[in-house]
XYZ file of C-alpha atoms in Angstrom:
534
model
C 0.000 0.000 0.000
C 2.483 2.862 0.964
C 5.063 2.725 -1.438
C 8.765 3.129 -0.255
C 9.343 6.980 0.343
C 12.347 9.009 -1.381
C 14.900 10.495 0.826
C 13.710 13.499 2.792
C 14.738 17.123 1.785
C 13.419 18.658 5.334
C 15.804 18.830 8.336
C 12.524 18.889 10.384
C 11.032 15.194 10.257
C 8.334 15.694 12.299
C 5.751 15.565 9.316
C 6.875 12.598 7.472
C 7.295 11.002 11.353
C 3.736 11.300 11.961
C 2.475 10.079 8.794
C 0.299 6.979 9.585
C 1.448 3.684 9.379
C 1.962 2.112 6.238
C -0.971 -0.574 6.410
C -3.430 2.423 7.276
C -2.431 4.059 3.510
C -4.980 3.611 0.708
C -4.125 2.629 -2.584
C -2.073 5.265 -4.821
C -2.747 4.810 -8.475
C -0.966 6.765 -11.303
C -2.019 5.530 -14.143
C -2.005 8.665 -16.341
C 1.088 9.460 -18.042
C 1.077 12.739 -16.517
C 1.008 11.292 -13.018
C 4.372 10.059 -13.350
C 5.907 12.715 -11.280
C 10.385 12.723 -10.935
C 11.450 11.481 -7.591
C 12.607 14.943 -6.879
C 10.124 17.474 -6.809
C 9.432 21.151 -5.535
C 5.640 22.000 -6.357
C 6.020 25.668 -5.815
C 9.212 25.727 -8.015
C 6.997 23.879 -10.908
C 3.856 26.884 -10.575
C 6.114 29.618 -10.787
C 8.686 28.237 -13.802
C 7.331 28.355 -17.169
C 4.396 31.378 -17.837
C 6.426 34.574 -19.460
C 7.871 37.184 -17.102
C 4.842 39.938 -17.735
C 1.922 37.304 -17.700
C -0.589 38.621 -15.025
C -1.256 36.251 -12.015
C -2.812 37.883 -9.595
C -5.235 40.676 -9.898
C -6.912 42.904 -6.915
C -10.216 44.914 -6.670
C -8.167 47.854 -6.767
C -6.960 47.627 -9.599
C -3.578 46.026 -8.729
C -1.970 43.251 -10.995
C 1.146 41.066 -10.617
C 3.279 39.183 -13.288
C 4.555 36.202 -12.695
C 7.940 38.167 -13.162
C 6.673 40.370 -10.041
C 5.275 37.292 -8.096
C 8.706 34.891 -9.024
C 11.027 37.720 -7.506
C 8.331 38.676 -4.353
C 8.091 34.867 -3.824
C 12.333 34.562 -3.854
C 12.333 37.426 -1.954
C 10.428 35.978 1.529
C 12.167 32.590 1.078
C 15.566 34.272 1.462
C 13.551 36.306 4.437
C 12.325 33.038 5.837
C 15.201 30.513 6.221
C 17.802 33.576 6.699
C 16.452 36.050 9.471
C 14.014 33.900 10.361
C 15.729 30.971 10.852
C 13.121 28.952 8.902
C 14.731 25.332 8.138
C 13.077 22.725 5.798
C 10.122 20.610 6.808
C 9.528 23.275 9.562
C 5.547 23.732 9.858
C 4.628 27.117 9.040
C 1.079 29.007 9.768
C -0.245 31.654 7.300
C -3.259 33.555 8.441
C -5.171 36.313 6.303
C -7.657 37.415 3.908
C -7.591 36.574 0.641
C -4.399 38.696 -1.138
C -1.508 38.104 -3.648
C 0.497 38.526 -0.544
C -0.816 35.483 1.375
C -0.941 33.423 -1.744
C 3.334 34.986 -2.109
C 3.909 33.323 1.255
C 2.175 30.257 0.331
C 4.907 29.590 -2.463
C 7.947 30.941 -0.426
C 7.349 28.999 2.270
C 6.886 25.534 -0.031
C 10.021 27.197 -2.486
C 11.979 26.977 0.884
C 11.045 22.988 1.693
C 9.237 23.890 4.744
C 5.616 22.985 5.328
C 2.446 25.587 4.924
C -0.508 25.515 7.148
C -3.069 28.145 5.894
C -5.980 28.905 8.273
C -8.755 30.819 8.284
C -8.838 34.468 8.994
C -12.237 33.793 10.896
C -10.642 30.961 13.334
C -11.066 31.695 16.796
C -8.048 31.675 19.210
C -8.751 28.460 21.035
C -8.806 26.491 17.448
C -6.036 28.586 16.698
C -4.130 26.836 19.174
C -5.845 23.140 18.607
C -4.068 23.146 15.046
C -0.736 24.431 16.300
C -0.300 22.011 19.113
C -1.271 18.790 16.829
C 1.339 20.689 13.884
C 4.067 21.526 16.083
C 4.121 24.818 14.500
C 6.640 27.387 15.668
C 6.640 29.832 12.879
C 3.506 31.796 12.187
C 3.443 34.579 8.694
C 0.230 36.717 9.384
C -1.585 39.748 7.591
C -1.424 42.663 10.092
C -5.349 42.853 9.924
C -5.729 39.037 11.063
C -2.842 39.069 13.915
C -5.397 40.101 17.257
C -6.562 36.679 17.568
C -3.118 34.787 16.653
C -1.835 36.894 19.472
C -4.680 36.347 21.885
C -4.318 32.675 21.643
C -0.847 32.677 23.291
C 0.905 29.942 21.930
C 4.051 28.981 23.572
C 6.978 28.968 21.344
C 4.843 30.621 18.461
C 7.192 33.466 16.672
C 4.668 35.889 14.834
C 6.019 37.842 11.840
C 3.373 40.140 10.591
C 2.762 41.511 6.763
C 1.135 44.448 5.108
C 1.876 46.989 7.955
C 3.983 50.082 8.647
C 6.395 48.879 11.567
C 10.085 48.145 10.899
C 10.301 44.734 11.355
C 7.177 43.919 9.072
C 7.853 40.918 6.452
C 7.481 42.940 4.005
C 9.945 45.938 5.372
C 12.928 44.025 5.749
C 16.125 43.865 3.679
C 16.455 40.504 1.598
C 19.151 39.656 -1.154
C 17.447 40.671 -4.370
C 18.966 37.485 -5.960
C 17.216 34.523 -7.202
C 16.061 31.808 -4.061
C 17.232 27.854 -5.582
C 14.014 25.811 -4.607
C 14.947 23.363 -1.743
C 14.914 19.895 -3.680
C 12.500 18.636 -1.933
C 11.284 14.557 -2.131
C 8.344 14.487 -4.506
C 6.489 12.557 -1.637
C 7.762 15.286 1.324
C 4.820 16.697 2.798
C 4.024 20.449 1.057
C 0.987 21.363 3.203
C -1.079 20.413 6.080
C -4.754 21.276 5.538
C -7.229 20.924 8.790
C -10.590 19.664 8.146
C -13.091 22.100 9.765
C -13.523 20.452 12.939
C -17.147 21.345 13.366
C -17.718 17.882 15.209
C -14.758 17.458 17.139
C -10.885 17.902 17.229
C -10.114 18.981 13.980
C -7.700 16.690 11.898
C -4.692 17.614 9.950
C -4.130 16.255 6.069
C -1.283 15.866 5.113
C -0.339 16.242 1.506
C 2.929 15.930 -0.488
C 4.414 18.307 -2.924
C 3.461 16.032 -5.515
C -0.414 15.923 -4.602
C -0.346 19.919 -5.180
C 0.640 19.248 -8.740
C -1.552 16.172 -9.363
C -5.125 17.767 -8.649
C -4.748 20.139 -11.284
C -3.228 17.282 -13.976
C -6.311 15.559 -13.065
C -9.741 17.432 -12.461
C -8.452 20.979 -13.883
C -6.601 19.275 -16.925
C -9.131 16.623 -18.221
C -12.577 18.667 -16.833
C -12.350 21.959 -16.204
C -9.577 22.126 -19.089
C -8.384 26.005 -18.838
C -7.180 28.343 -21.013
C -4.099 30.544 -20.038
C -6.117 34.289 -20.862
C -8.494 33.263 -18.072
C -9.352 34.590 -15.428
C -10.196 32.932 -12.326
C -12.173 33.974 -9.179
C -14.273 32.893 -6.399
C -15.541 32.636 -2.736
C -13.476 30.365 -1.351
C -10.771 30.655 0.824
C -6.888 29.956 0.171
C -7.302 28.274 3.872
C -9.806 25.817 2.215
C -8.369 23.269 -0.380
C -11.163 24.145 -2.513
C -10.405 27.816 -2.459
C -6.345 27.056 -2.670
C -6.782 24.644 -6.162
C -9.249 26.923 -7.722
C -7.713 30.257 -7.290
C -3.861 29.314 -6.848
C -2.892 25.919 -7.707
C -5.063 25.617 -10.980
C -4.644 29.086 -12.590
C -1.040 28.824 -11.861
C -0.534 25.599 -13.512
C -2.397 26.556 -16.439
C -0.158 30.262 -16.988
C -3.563 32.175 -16.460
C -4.391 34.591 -13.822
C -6.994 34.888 -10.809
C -8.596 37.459 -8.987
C -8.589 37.550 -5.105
C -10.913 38.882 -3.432
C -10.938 39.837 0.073
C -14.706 39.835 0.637
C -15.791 37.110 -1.948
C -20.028 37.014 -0.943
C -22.679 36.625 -3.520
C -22.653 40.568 -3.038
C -19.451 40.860 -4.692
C -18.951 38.034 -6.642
C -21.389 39.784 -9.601
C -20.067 43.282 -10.112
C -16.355 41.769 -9.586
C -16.899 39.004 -12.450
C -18.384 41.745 -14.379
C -15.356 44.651 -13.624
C -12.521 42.166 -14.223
C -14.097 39.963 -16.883
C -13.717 36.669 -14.595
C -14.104 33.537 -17.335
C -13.919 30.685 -14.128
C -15.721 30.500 -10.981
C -15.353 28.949 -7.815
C -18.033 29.143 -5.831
C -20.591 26.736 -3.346
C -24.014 26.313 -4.411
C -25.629 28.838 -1.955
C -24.155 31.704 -3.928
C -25.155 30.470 -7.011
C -28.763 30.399 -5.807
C -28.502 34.084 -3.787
C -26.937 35.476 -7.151
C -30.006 34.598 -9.139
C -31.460 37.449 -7.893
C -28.687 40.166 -8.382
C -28.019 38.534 -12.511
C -30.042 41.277 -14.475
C -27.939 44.174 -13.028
C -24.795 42.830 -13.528
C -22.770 41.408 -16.592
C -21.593 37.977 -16.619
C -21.415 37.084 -20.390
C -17.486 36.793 -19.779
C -18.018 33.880 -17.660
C -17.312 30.098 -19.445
C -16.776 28.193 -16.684
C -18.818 27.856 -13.171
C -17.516 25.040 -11.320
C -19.545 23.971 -7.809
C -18.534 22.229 -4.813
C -18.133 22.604 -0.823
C -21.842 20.656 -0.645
C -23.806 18.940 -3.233
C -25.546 20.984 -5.738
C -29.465 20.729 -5.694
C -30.625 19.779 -9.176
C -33.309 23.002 -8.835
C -30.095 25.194 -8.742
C -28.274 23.929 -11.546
C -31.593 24.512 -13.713
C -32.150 27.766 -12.735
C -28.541 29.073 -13.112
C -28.933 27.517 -16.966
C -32.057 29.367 -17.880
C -30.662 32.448 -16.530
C -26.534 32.278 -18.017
C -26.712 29.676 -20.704
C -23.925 28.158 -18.223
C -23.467 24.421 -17.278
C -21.926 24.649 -13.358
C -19.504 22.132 -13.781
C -20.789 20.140 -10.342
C -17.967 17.986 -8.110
C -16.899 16.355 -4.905
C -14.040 16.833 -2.862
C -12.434 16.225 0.314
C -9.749 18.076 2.057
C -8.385 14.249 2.760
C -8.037 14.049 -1.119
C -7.214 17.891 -1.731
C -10.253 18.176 -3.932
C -12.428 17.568 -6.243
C -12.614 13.598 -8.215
C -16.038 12.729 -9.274
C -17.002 15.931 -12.002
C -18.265 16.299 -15.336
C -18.478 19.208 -17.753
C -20.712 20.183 -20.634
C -22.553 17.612 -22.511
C -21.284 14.976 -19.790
C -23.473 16.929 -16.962
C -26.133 15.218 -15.831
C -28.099 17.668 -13.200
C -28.829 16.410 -10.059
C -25.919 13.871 -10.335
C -22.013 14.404 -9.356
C -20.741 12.989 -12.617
C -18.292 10.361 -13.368
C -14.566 9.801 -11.796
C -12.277 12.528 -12.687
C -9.813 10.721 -15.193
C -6.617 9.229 -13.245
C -9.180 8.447 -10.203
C -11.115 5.455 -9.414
C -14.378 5.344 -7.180
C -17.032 2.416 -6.236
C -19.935 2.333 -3.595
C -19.586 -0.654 -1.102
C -21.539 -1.718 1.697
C -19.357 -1.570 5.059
C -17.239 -4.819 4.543
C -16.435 -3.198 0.637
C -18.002 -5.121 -0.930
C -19.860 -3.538 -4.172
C -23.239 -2.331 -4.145
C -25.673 -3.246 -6.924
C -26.048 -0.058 -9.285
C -29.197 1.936 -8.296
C -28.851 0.831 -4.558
C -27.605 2.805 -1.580
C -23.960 2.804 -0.279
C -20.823 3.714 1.384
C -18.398 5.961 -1.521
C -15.223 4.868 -1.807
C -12.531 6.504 -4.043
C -9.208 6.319 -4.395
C -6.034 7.774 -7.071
C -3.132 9.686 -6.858
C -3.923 11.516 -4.113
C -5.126 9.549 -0.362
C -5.975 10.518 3.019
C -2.808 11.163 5.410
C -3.890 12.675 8.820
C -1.719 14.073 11.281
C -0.941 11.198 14.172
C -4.368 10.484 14.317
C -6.326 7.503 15.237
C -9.235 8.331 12.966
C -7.138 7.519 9.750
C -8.692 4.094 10.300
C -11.983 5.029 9.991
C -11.407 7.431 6.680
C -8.956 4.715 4.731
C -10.693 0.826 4.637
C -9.829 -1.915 2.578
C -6.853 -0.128 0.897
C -10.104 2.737 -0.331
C -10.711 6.224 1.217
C -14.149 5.896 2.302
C -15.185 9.599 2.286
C -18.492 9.472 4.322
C -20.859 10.217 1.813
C -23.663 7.720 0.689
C -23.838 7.580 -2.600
C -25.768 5.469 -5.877
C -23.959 4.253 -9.232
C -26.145 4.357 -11.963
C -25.727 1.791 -14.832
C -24.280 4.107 -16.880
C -21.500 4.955 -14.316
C -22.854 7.987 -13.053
C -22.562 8.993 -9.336
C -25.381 10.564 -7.875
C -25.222 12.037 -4.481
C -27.785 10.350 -1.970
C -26.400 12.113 1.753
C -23.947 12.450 4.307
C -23.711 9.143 6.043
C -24.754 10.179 9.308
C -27.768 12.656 7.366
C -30.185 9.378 6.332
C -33.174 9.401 8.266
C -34.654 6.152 8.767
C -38.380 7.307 9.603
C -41.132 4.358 10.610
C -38.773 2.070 8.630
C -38.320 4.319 5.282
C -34.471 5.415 4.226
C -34.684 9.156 3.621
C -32.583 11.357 2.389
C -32.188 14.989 3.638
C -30.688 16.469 0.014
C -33.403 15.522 -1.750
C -35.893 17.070 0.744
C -34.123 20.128 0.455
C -33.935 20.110 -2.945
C -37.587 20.069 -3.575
C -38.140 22.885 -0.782
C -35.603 24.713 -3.381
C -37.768 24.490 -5.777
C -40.448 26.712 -4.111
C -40.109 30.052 -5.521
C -39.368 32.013 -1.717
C -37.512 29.432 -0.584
C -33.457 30.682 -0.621
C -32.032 27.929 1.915
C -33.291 24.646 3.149
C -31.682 22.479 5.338
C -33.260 18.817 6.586
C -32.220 16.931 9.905
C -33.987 13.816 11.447
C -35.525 14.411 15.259
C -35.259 11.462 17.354
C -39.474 10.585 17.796
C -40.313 7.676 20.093
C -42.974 6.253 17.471
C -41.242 6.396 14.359
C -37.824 6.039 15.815
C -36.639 9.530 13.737
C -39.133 12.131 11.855
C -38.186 15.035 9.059
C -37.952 18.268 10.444
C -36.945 21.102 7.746
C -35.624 24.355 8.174
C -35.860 27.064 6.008
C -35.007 30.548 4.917
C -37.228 32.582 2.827
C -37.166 35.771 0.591
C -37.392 38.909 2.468
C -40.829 39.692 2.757
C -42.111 36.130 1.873
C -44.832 34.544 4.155
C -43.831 32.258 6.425
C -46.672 29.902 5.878
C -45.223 26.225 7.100
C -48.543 24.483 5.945
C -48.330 26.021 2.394
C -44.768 24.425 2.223
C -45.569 21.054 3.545
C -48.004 20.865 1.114
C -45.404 21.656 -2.040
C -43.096 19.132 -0.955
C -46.042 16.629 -0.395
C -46.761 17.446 -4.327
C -43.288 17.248 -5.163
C -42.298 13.892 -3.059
C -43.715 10.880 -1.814
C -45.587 11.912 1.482
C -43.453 9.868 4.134
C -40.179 12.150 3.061
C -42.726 15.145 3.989
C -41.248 17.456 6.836
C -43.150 16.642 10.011
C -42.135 19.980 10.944
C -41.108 22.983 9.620
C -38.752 25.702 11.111
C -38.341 29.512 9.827
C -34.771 31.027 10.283
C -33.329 33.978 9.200
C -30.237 31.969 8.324
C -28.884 28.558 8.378
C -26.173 28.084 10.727
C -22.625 27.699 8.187
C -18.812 27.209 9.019
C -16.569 29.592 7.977
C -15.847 27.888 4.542
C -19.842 28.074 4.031
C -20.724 24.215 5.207
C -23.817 23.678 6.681
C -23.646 22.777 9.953
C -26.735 20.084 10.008
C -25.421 19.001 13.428
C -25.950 22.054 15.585
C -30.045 21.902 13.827
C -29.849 18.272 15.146
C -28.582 19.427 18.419
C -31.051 22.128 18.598
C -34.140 19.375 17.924
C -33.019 17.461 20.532
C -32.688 19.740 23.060
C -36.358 20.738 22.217
């Protein structure tokens, strides 16, 4: 299963020490030719050689553009700042905290250029989960926008050395001298750990992914090459987060590899996705399927014919949504599931392949299968356990859990999911989101994607309630357009004409909004919580 590992570049072996044992690996497979990655490899060094000197990279919504001739010698620039004053050494765990800039993507590839290991968080994390992530990473070193640094501080983190950027005091990252000379990449191993990305934790310690410098490069030679297949004038933009794998593929990692450019935006809501796409002629979007539906309001005042590519992930992608986006662009959301186990996304499809209200097929180089919970294969059309695996597998951080996520040599991601006979994936639920109601197997999405279809309806979200009778009953909660009637009988009886009556909501709840993480997730356990504790 785990293959024999090359020779370590990082004088820090704490990460490749805490990988998990080598009977708790899944299966690698690389069985594209472009998977065959040299034993030697620095991923940082690969997405910064190649594009001309004055191709943009990275645009801002002021107006601000880098080359990659500007980024390469910024990027050189803080590696010679990191392992010289800073006393950075490879395979050293650094943290990166901030909003969404060409600078925190800059430190992103400096501190991989320099063989050391990047652990992006979210500007919204809270002290206390601050210092959850840097306990289980060991992390010492911490690179941090000015803006973002009160809570970093706050959490007090022994041995935590906090170098700030963007801001006006001397020793600021970005004030200090540095040789103005090219930085040679640290050769790292091709299977040295790159990045450590923590799930969100919204149900319990949070666990740390590891994933090698060659991983970085083989998302993007597998769902970005063979689906979402970009061109190097694009431009790229979108909500997510470069502290979210989905956010760091789809604005760095993929536009990067491809010699095209991205836009980062600090505030990235539905609110200012629209006139952004429209002001910097955005032709790819990342974005989760709640802003797709809150945009559909905002599309006549804005602009998007630049747009050729809308790609969808975070959650699954109600069928409604997909239809109405169509009618209203002309544009196919290219729909897909991810993990940050796997990086991102490997089940997708894109333009005549899309199938709405299915995921699609396995992105080319990966390999999935539904199983019951021995793995053994489902029959297509029934009910199972997904299990995927390809060039990319789940690594956590020293934790126990890594049995439960990697089974039978497969990364089993959680999700229940149907094959169709044609090979098609279609999303059913989380695991732990069936409801098994007076014997029936329901599924929440598909509850809440026929509440979606109700005209005031803007967010649905459906839990089971533990009911002594039926052993769990539907409750659904719900957001509506301003001014809409809140009229739960009206909306039981839609869903009753839309479904068959024993997936009805028993109940149904009115909330202003649905509680979310900060990478947009709905957080279906605190509405489960909250029914219980009724």
């Amino acid at each position: 299963m785990n293959p024999r590992l090359n020779p370590s570049a990082h004088v820090d072996t704490f990460a490749r020490d805490h990988l998990p044992p080598p009977d708790q690996w899944p299966e690698l497979v690389f069985d594209l030719p472009e998977l065959r990655y040299p034993d030697r490899l620095n991923c940082a060094d690969e997405l910064l050689t190649g594009p001309p000197a004055d191709r943009p990279v990275f645009h801002t919504p002021t107006g601000d553009t880098w080359t990659y001739g500007t980024l390469r010698t910024r990027v050189d620039r803080l590696a010679h700042l990191l392992t010289g004053e800073l006393g950075v050494v490879p395979g050293n765990r650094v943290l990166l905290r901030g909003p969404t800039t060409p600078w925190l993507a800059a430190c992103w590839l400096a501190v991989l250029k320099a063989g050391a290991v990047a652990v992006t968080v979210l500007a919204q994390q809270r002290p206390h989960e601050l210092a959850t992530m840097c306990e289980i990473a060991r992390i010492e070193h911490a690179l941090c926008d000015i803006r973002a640094v009160d809570d970093l501080t706050k959490a007090e983190i022994p041995g935590l050395r906090i170098t700030t950027f963007g801001g006006d005091a001397p020793d600021d990252l970005l004030n200090r001298t540095a040789p103005d000379t090219p930085y040679p990449a640290v050769p790292t191993a091709a299977d040295d750990v790159a990045l450590i990305a923590f799930t969100s934790g919204t149900t319990g310690r949070p666990k740390g992914c590891m994933h090698f410098h060659r991983d970085v490069l083989a998302i993007s030679d597998t769902f970005a090459r063979h689906v979402l297949r970009p061109h190097a004038d694009d431009v790229f933009a979108g909500s997510p987060p470069l502290g979210f794998t989905f956010g760091l593929g789809g604005l760095v990692i993929f536009p990067m590899r491809a010699g095209a450019s991205s836009l980062l935006l600090e505030q990235a809501g539905p609110r200012q996705l629209l006139p952004a796409i429209a002001g910097h002629r955005v032709s790819v979007l990342f974005t989760a399927p709640t802003a797709y539906r809150a945009m559909l309001d905002e599309l006549d005042a804005h602009d998007v014919s630049s747009l050729r590519r809308c790609v969808s992930a975070g959650e699954n992608l109600p069928a409604a949504t997909w239809r109405a986006w169509q009618e209203r662009t002309g544009l196919r959301i290219i729909n897909g599931i991810g993990a940050t186990e796997l990086l991102h996304i490997f089940i997708s499809a894109a333009d005549e392949h899309i199938r709405p209200g299915a995921t699609g097929m396995p992105v080319p180089g990966w390999h999935a299968r539904v199983v019951d919970t021995e793995g053994r294969d489902r029959p297509d059309g029934e009910p199972g356990l997904l299990a995927v695996r390809g060039p990319v597998g789940c690594r956590y951080l020293a934790d126990p859990r890594q049995g439960e996520y990697v089974r039978f040599g497969w990364n089993i991601t959680g999700d229940t999911y149907v094959r169709e006979d044609d090979g098609y994936f279609r999303y059913v639920a989380r695991a732990d989101d069936m409801i098994i109601s007076a014997g029936y197997n329901i599924a929440g999405p598909e509850v809440e994607d026929a509440l979606l279809r109700h005209p005031d309806v803007v967010e649905a979200a459906v839990v089971g309630r533990a009911d002594e009778a039926r052993g769990q009953v539907v409750v659904a909660y719900a957001v509506v357009k301003e001014g809409a009637e809140r009229d739960a009988e009206a909306l039981r009886a839609f869903v009753k004409a839309e479904l068959a009556p024993y997936k009805c909501p028993r109940e149904i709840v009115f909330l202003d909004a649905l509680p979310r993480t900060a990478t947009g997730k709905l957080q279906r356990f605190r509405l489960r919580t909250e029914g219980d504790q009724q």
